[in-house]
mmCIF file of C-alpha atoms in Angstrom:
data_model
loop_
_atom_site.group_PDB
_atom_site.id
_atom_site.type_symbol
_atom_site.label_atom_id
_atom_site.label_comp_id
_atom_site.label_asym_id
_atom_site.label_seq_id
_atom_site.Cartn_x
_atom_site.Cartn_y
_atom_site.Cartn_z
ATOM 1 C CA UNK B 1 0.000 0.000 0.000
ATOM 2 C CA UNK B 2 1.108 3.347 -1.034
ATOM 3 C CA UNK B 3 1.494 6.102 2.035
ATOM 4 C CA UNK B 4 1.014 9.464 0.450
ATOM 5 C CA UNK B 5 2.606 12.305 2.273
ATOM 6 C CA UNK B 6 -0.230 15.229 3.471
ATOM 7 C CA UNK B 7 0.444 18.403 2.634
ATOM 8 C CA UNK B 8 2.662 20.920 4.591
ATOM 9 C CA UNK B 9 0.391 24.375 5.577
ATOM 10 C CA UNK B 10 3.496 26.880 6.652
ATOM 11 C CA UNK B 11 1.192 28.670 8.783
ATOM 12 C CA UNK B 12 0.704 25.912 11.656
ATOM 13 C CA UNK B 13 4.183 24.767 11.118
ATOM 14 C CA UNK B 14 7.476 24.806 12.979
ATOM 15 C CA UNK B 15 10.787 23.655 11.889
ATOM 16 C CA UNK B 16 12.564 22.326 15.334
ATOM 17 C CA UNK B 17 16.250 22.681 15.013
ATOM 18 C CA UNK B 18 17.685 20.690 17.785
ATOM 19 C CA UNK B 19 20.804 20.543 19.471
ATOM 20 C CA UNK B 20 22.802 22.286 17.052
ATOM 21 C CA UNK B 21 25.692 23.196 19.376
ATOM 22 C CA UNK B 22 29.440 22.712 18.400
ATOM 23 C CA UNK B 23 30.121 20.658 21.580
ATOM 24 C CA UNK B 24 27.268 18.107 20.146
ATOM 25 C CA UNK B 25 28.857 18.549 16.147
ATOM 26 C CA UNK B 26 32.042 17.261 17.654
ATOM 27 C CA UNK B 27 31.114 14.408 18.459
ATOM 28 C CA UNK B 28 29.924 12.893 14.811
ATOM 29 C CA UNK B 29 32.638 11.247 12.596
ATOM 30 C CA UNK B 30 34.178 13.262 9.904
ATOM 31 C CA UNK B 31 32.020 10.848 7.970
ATOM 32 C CA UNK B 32 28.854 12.814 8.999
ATOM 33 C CA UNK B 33 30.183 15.890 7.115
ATOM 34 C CA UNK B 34 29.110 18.125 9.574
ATOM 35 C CA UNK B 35 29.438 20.810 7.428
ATOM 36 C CA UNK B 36 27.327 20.002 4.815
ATOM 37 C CA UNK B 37 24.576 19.042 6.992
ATOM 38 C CA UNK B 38 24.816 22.414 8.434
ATOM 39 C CA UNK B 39 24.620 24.081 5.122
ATOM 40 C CA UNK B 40 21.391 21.691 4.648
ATOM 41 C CA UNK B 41 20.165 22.650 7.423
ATOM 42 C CA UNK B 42 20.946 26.372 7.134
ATOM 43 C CA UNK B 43 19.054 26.019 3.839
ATOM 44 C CA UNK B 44 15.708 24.451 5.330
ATOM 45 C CA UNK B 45 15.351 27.559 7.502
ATOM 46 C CA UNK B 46 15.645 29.774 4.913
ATOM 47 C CA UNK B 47 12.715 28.044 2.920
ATOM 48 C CA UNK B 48 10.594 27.603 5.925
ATOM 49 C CA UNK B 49 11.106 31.686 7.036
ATOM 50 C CA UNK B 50 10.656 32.334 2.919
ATOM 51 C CA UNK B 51 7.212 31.161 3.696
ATOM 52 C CA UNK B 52 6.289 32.306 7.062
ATOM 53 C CA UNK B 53 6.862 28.624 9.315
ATOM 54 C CA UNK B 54 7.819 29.128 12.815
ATOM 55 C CA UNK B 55 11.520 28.870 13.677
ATOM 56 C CA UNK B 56 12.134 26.801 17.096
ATOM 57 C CA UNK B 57 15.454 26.319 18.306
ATOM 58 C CA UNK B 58 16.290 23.872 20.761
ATOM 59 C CA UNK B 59 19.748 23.733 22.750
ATOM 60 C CA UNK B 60 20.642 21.410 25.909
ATOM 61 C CA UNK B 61 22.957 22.816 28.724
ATOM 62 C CA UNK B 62 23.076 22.857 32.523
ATOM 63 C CA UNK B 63 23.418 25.436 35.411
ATOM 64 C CA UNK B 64 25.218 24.292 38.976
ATOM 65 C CA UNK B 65 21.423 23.557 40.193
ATOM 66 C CA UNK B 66 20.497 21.837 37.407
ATOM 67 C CA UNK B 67 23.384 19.033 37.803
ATOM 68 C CA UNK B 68 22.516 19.355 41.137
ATOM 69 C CA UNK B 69 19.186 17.800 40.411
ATOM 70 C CA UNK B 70 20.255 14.923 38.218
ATOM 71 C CA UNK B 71 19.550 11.825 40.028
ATOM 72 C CA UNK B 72 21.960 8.869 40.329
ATOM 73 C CA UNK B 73 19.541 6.790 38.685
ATOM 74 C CA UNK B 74 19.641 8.840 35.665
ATOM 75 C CA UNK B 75 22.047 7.268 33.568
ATOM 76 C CA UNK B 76 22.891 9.518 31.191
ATOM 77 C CA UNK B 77 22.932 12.465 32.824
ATOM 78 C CA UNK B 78 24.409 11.483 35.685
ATOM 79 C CA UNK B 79 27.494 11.135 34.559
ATOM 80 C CA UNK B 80 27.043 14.788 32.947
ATOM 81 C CA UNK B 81 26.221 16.092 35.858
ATOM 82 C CA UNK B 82 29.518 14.242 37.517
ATOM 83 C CA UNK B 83 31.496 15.518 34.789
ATOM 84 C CA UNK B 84 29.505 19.087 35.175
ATOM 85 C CA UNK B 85 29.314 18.915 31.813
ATOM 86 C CA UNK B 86 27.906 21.352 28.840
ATOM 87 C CA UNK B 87 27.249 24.154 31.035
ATOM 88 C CA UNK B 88 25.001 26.975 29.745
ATOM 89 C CA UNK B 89 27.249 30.021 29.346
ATOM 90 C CA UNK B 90 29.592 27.839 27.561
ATOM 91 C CA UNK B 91 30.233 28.890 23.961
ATOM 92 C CA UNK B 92 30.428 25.591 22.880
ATOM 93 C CA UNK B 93 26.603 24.503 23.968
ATOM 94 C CA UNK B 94 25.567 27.888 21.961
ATOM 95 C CA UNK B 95 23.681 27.674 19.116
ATOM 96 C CA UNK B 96 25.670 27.436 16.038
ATOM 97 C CA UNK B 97 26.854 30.427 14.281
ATOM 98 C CA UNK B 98 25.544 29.379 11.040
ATOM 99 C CA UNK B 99 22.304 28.330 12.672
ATOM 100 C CA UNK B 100 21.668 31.519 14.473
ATOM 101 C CA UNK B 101 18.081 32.389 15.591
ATOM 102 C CA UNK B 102 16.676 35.569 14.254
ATOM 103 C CA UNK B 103 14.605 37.548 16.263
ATOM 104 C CA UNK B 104 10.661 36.354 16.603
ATOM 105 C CA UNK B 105 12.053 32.756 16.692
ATOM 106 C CA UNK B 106 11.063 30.396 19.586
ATOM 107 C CA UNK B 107 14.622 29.239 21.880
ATOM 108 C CA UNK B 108 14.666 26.724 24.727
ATOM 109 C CA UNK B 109 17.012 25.191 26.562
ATOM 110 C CA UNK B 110 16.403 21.220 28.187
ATOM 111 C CA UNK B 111 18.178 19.810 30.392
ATOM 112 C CA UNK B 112 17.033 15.723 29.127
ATOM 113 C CA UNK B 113 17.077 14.596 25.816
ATOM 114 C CA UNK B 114 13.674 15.574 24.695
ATOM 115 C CA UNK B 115 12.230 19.073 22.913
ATOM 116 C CA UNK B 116 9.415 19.055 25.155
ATOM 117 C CA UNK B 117 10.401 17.258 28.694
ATOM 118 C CA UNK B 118 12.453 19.843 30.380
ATOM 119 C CA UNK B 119 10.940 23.058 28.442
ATOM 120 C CA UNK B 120 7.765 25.014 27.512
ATOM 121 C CA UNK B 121 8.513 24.910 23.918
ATOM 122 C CA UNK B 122 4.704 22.627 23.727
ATOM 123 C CA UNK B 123 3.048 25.697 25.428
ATOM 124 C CA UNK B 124 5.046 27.899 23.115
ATOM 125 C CA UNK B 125 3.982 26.055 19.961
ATOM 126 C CA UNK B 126 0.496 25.622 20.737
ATOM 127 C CA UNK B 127 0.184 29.925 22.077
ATOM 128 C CA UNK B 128 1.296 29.862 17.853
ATOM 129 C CA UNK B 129 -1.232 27.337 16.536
ATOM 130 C CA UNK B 130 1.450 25.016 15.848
ATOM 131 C CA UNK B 131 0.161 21.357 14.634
ATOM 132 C CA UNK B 132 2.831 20.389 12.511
ATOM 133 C CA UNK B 133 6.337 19.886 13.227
ATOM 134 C CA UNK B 134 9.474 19.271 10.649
ATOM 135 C CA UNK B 135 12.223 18.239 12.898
ATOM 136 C CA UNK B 136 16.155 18.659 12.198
ATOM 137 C CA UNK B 137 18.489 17.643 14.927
ATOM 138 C CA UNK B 138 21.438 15.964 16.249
ATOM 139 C CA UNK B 139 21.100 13.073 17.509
ATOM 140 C CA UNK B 140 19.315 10.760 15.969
ATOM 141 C CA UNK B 141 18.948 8.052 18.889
ATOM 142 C CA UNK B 142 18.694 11.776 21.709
ATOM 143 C CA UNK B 143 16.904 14.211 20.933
ATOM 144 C CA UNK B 144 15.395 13.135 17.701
ATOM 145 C CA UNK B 145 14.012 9.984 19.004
ATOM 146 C CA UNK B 146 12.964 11.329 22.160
ATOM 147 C CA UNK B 147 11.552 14.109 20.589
ATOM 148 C CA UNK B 148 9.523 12.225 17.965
ATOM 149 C CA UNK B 149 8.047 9.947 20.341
ATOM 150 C CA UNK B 150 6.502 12.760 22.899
ATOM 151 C CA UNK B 151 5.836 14.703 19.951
ATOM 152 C CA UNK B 152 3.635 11.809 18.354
ATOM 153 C CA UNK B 153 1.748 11.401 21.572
ATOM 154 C CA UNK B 154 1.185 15.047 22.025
ATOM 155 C CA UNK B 155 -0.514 14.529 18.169
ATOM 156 C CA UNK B 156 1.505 16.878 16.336
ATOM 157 C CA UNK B 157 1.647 15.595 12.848
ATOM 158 C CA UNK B 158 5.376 15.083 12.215
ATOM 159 C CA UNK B 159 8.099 15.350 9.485
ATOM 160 C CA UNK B 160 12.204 14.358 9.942
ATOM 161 C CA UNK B 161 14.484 15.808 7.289
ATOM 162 C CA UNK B 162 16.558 12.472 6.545
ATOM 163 C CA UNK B 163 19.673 14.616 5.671
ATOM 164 C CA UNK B 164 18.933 16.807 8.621
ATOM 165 C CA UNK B 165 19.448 14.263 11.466
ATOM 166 C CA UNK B 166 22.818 12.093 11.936
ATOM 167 C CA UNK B 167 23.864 10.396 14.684
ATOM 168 C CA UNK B 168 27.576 9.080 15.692
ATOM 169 C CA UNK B 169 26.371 5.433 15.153
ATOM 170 C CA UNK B 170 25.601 4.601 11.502
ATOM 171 C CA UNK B 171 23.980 1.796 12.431
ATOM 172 C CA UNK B 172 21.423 2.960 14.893
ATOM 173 C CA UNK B 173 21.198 5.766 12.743
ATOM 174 C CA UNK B 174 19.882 3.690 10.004
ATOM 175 C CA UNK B 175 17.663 1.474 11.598
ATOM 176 C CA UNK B 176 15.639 4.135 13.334
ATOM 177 C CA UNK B 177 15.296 6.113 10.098
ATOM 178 C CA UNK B 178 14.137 2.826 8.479
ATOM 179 C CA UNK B 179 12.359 0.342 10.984
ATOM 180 C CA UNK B 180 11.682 3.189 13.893
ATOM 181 C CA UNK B 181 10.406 6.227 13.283
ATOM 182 C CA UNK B 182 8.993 5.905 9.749
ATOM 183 C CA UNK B 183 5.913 4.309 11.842
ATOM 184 C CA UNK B 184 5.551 8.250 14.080
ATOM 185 C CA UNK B 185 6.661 10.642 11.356
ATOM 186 C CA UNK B 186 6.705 11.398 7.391
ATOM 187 C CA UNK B 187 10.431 11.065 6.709
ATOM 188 C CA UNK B 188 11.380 13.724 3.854
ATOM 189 C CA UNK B 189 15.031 15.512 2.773
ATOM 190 C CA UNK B 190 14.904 18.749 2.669
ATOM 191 C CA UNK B 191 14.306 18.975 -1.643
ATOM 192 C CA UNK B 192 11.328 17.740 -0.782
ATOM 193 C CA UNK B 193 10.594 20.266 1.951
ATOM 194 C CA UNK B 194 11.365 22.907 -0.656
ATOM 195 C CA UNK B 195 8.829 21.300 -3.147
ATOM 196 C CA UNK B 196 6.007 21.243 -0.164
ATOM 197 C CA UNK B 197 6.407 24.779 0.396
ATOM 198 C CA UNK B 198 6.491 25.561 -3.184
ATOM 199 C CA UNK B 199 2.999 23.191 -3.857
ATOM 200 C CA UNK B 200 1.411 25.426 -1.312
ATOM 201 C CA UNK B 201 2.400 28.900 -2.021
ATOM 202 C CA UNK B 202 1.218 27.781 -5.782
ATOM 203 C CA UNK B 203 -2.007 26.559 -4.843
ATOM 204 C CA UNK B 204 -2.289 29.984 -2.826
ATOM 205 C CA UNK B 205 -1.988 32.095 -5.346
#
């Protein structure tokens, strides 16, 4: 059975561009080409403010009380919180240059791997009339996942940009884009973003 993609109405949507900090870019493989998937990236903003989408950015980083608050059983951010890891005022967990928000456009910071967990950015969204979200972010098994998931249960209907999410493991990388997420979210590039907003501007006007 064929899936056909629904259209993309700029007006209720929001392009989430998530955890787009050099400390987080370090981490992928020269492999990843970070820099072309921040010039992809860079791109799909540009389209989505050419046609009036929300911009949302989304950064993670800590202050002394919110290590503080990381519980042992936390895993993951235990250690970080050990560590005192990717503290706020740090340039490196800034959003990145080439990425900058403009302003009008939503910014959060979390402090857990989700968009939505540790953050207001639903509230935010929803104050816009925000029902669709295109999602770009590193990384695929963090925030992405995480972010998909709470998204799909909030009922947003959901997009991933396939060459807008990477992740340091190629393999978990590619079976979440293929067996995973294809089953919460519409999984586009971002030419075919480009063509969406194009289809609906022409059948504006």
């Amino acid at each position: 059975m064929t899936v056909t993609t629904p259209a993309l109405d700029p007006r209720t949507t929001a392009l989430l561009v998530m955890d787009y900090q050099p400390a987080i870019l370090a981490s992928l493989p020269e492999s990843a080409d970070p820099e072309a998937l921040l010039s992809r990236v860079a791109g799909a903003i540009a389209d989505m403010r050419a046609h009036g989408a929300a911009i949302a950015y989304v950064r993670v980083g800590f202050t002394e009380a919110d290590w503080a608050a990381i519980p042992p059983a936390n895993k993951t951010f235990s250690f970080i919180g050990r560590q005192r890891l990717m503290h706020h005022e740090d340039p490196v967990t800034a959003f990145h240059d080439q990425l900058a928000p403009e302003p009008g456009d939503i910014t959060v910071r979390k402090t857990r791997y989700g968009a939505l967990s540790t953050t207001d950015l639903d509230r935010r969204l929803r104050d816009r009339g925000i029902t669709t979200l295109v999602i770009a972010g590193i990384t695929t098994s963090g925030v992405v996942l995480s972010t998909v998931i709470d998204a799909a249960d909030r009922d947003y209907q959901l997009y991933i940009l396939s060459d807008g999410v990477t992740d340091p493991d190629p393999q978990a990388h590619h079976t979440l884009m293929t067996s995973v997420l294809p089953r919460l979210a519409h999984i586009i590039d971002t030419a075919e973003l480009r063509s969406f907003l194009h289809e609906t501007a022409t059948s504006r006007a």
